[in-house]
Short mmCIF file of C-alpha atoms in Angstrom, two decimals:
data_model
loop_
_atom_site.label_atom_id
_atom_site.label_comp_id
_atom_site.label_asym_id
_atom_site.label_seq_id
_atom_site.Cartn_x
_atom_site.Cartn_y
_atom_site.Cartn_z
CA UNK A 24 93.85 58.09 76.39
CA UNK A 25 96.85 56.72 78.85
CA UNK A 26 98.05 58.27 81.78
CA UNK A 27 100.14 61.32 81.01
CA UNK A 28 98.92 61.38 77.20
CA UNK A 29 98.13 64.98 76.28
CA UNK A 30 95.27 65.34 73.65
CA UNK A 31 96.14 66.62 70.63
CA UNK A 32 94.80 69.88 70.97
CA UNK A 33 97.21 70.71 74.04
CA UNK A 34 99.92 69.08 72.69
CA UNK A 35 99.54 71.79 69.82
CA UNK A 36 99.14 74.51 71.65
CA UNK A 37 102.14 73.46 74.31
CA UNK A 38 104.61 72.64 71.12
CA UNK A 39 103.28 76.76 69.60
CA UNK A 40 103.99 78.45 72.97
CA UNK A 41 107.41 76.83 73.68
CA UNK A 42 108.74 78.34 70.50
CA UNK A 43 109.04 82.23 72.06
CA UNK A 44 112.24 83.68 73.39
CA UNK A 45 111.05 84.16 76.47
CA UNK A 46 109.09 81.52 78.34
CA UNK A 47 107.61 82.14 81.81
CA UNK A 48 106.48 79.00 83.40
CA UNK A 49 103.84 79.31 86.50
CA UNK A 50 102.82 76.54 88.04
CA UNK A 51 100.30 75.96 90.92
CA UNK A 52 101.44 73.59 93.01
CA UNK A 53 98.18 71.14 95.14
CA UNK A 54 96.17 69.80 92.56
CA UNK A 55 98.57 70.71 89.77
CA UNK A 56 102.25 69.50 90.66
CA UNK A 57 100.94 67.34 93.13
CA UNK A 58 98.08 64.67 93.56
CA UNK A 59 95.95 66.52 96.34
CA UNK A 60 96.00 64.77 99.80
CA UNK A 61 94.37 64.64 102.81
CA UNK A 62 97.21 66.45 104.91
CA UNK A 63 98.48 69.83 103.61
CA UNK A 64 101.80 68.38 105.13
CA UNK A 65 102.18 65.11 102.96
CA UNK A 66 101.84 67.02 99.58
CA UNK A 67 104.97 66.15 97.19
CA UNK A 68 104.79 66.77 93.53
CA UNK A 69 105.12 63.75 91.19
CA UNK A 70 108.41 63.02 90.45
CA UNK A 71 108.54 63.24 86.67
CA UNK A 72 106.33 67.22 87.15
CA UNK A 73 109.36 67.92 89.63
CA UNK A 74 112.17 66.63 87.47
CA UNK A 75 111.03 68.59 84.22
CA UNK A 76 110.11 71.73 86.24
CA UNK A 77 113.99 71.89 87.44
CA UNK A 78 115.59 71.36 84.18
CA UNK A 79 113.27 74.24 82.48
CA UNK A 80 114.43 76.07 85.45
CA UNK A 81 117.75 76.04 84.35
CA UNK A 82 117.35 76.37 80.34
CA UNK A 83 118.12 79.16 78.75
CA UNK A 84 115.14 82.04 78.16
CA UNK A 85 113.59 80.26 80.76
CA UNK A 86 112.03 81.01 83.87
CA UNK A 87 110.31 78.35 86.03
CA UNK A 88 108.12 79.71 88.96
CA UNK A 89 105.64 78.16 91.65
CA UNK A 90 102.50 80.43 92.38
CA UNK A 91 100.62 78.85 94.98
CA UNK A 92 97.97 79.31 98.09
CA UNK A 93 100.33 77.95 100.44
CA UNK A 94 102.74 80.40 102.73
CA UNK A 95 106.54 80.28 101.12
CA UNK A 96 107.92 78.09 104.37
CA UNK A 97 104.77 75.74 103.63
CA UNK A 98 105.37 75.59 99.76
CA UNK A 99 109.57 75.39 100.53
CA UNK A 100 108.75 72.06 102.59
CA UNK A 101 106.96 70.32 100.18
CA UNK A 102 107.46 71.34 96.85
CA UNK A 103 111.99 71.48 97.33
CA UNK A 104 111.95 73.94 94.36
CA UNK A 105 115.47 74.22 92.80
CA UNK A 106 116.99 77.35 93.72
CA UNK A 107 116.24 79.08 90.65
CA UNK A 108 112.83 78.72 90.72
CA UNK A 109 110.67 82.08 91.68
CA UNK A 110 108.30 81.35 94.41
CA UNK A 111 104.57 83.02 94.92
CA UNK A 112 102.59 82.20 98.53
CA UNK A 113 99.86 83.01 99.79
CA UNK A 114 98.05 84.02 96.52
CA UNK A 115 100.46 86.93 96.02
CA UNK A 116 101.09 87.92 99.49
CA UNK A 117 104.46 86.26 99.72
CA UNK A 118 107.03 86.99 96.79
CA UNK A 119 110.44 85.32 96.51
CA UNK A 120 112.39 86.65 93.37
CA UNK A 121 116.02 85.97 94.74
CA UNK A 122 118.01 86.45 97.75
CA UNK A 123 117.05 90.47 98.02
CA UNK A 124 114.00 89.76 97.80
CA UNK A 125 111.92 91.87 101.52
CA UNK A 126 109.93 89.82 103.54
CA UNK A 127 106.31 90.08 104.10
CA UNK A 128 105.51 93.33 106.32
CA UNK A 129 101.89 93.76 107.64
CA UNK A 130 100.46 97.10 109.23
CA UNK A 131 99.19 97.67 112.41
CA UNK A 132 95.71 97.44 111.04
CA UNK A 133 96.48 94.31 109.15
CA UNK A 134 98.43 93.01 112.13
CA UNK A 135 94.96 93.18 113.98
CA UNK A 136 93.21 91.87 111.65
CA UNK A 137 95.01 88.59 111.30
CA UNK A 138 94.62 87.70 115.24
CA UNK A 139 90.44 88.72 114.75
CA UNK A 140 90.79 86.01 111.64
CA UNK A 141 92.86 83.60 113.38
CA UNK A 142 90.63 83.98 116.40
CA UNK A 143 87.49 83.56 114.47
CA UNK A 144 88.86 80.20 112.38
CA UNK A 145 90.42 78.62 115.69
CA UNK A 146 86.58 78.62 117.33
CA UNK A 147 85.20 77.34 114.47
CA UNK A 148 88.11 74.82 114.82
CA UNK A 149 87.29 74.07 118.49
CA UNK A 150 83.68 73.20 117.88
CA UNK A 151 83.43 71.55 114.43
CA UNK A 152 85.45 68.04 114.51
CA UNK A 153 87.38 67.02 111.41
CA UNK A 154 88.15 70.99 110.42
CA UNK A 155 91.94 72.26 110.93
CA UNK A 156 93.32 75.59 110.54
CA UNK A 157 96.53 76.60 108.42
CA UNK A 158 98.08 79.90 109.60
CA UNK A 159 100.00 81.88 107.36
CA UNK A 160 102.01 85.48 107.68
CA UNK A 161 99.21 87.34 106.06
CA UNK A 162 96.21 84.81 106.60
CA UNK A 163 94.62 81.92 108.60
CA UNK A 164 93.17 78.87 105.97
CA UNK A 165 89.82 76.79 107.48
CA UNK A 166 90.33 73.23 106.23
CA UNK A 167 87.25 70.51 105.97
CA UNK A 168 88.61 67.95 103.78
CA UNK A 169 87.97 65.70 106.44
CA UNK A 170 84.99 66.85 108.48
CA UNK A 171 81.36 65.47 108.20
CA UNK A 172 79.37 67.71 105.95
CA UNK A 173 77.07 69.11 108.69
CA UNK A 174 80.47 69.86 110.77
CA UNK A 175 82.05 71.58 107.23
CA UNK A 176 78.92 73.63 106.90
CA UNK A 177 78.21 74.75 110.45
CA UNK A 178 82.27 76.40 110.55
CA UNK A 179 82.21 77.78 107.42
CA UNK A 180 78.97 80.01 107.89
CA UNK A 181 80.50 80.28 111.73
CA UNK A 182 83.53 82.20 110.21
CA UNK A 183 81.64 83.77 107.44
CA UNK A 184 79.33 84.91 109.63
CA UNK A 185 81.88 86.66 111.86
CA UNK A 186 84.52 88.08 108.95
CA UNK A 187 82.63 88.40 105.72
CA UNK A 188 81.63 92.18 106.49
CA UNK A 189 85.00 92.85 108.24
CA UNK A 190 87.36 95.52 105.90
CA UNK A 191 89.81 94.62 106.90
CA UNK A 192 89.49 90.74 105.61
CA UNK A 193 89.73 89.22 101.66
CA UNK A 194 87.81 85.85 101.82
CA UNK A 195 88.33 83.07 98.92
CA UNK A 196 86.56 80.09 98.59
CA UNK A 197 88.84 77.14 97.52
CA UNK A 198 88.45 72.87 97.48
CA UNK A 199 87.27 72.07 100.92
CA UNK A 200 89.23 75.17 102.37
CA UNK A 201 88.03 78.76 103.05
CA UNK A 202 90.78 80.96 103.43
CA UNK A 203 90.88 84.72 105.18
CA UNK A 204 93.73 87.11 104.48
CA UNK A 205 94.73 90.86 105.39
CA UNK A 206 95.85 91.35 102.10
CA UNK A 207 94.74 91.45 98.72
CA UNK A 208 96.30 89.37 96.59
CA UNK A 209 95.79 86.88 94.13
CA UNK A 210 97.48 84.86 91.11
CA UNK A 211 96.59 87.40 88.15
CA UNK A 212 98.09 89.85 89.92
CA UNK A 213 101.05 87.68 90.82
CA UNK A 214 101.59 86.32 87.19
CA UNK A 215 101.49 90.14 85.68
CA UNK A 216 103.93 90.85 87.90
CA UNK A 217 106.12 88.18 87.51
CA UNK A 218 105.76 88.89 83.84
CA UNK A 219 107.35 92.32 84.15
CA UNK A 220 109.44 90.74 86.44
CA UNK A 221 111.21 88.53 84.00
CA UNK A 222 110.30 89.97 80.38
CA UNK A 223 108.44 87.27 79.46
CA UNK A 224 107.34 87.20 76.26
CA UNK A 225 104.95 84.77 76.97
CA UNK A 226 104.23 82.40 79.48
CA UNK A 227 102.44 79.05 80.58
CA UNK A 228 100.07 78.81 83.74
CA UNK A 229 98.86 75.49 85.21
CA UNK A 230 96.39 75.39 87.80
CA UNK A 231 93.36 73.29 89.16
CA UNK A 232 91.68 75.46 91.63
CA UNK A 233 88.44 78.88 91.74
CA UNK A 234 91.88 80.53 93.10
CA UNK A 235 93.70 79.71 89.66
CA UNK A 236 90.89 81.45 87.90
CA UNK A 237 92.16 84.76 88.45
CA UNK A 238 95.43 83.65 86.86
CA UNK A 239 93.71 82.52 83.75
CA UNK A 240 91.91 85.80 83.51
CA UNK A 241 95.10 87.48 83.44
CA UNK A 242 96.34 85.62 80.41
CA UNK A 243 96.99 87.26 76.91
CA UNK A 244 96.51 85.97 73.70
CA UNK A 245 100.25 84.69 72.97
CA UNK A 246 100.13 82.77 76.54
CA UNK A 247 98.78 79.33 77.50
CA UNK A 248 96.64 78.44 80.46
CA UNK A 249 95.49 74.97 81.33
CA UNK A 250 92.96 74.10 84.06
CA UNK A 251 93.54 70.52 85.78
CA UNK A 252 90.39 68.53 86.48
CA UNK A 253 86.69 69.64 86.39
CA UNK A 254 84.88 72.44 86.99
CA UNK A 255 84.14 75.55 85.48
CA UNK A 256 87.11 77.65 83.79
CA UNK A 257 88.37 80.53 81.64
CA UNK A 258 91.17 78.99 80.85
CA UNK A 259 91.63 77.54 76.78
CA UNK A 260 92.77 74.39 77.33
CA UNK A 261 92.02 71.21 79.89
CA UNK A 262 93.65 68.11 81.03
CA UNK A 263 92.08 65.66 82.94
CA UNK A 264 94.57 65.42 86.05
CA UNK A 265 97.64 65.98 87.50
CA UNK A 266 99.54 62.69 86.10
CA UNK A 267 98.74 64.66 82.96
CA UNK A 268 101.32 67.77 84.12
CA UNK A 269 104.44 66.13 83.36
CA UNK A 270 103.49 65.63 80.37
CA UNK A 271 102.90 69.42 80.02
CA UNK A 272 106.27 70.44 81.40
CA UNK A 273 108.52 67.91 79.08
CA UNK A 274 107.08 68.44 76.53
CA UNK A 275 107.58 72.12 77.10
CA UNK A 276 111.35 71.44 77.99
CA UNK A 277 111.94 69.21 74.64
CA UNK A 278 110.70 71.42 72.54
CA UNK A 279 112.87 74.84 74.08
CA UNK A 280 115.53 72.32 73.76
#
């Protein structure tokens, strides 16, 4: 199979779900829209995914939408939806459905919270070399893409150690991240609502990740979900990688066309 060829199988079930009046289209975005990288930071999606995502954006009985780990400003930076895309960070914590759409609030108690998880993830930080942390509005991410095993271990079961009995805290386990937020959220919850949000009548999710599996959970029988890569999955259908996802997404927009 070339690079970008679908097997048949997809290319069936793509061409079948493209033919309803109204087409939600959720995409994760590391992994899925974009090769992952080293640095969060240097993340772009490939250039054919991005051009195909912004012209379904745009079609009729359409709706295009990102649903991703990263916080909005992070996903904003790297991804340069077009404007009519809908935006999900942080797993669900972050929502962007338009211009009146509120900002993130967090409670005293959540407020708290974040600065003992932020705390707890910067020590871990400060004595494990090659681990980084990502701090979002509602969260704080450990990253050990690029730390010696022994280092990865030793700050994961540092922070578990110190949050996993906490209340107050949500832990997910991700690809060489473990992130810790104050609210509970993730992507099934975030693609029902975005379902409702936009009368979908069915709708497409894309995603590579464990944190993609609660979006293919929340899937029902007239919608499509696609896991990118290996691993272990609920979702129907697989491709092998992301040079695969344009394919996905113009093959969606040819056939709405």
């Amino acid at each position: 199979m070339t690079t970008g060829e679908l097997p048949a199988d997809v290319r069936d079930a793509v061409v079948r779900v493209a033919q309803t009046e109204r087409l939600l289209v959720a995409m994760d975005f590391d992994g899925t829209m974009a090769p992952l990288v080293s640095r969060a930071e240097d993340a772009r999606p490939l250039p054919a995914a991005a051009a195909a995502f912004a012209a379904l954006a745009v079609l009729e009985g359409t709706t295009a939408a990102l649903v991703s780990g990263r916080a909005l400003a992070s996903l904003r930076a790297v991804a340069s939806p077009p404007e009519q895309a809908l935006l999900v960070g942080s797993h669900g914590a972050e929502v962007w459905l338009g211009p009146d759409s509120p900002a993130l609030a967090l409670s005293p108690d959540q407020q708290a919270a974040l600065h003992r998880a932020q705390d707890s993830v910067q020590a871990a930080v400060a004595a494990n070399h090659g681990t980084a942390a990502e701090h979002k509005p509602a969260g704080v991410v450990l990253h050990y893409r690029q730390a010696a095993p022994e280092a990865a271990a030793a700050a994961v079961e540092r922070v578990l150690d110190e949050l996993a009995k906490d209340p107050e805290m949500f832990i997910t386990e991700g690809k060489m991240v473990l992130e810790v937020s104050v609210v509970n959220a993730n992507k099934g919850e975030s693609l029902a609502m975005l379902r409702d949000a936009t009368g979908a009548t069915a709708l497409v999710f894309v995603g590579d990740d464990v944190t993609d599996e609660h979006g293919f959970a929340a899937l029902q029988a007239r919608d499509l979900g696609i896991k990118v890569g290996p691993g272990d999955t609920t979702a129907q259908f697989r491709i092998d990688a992301p040079a695969q996802v344009p394919a996905v997404l113009e093959l969606l927009l040819a056939t709405r066309r």
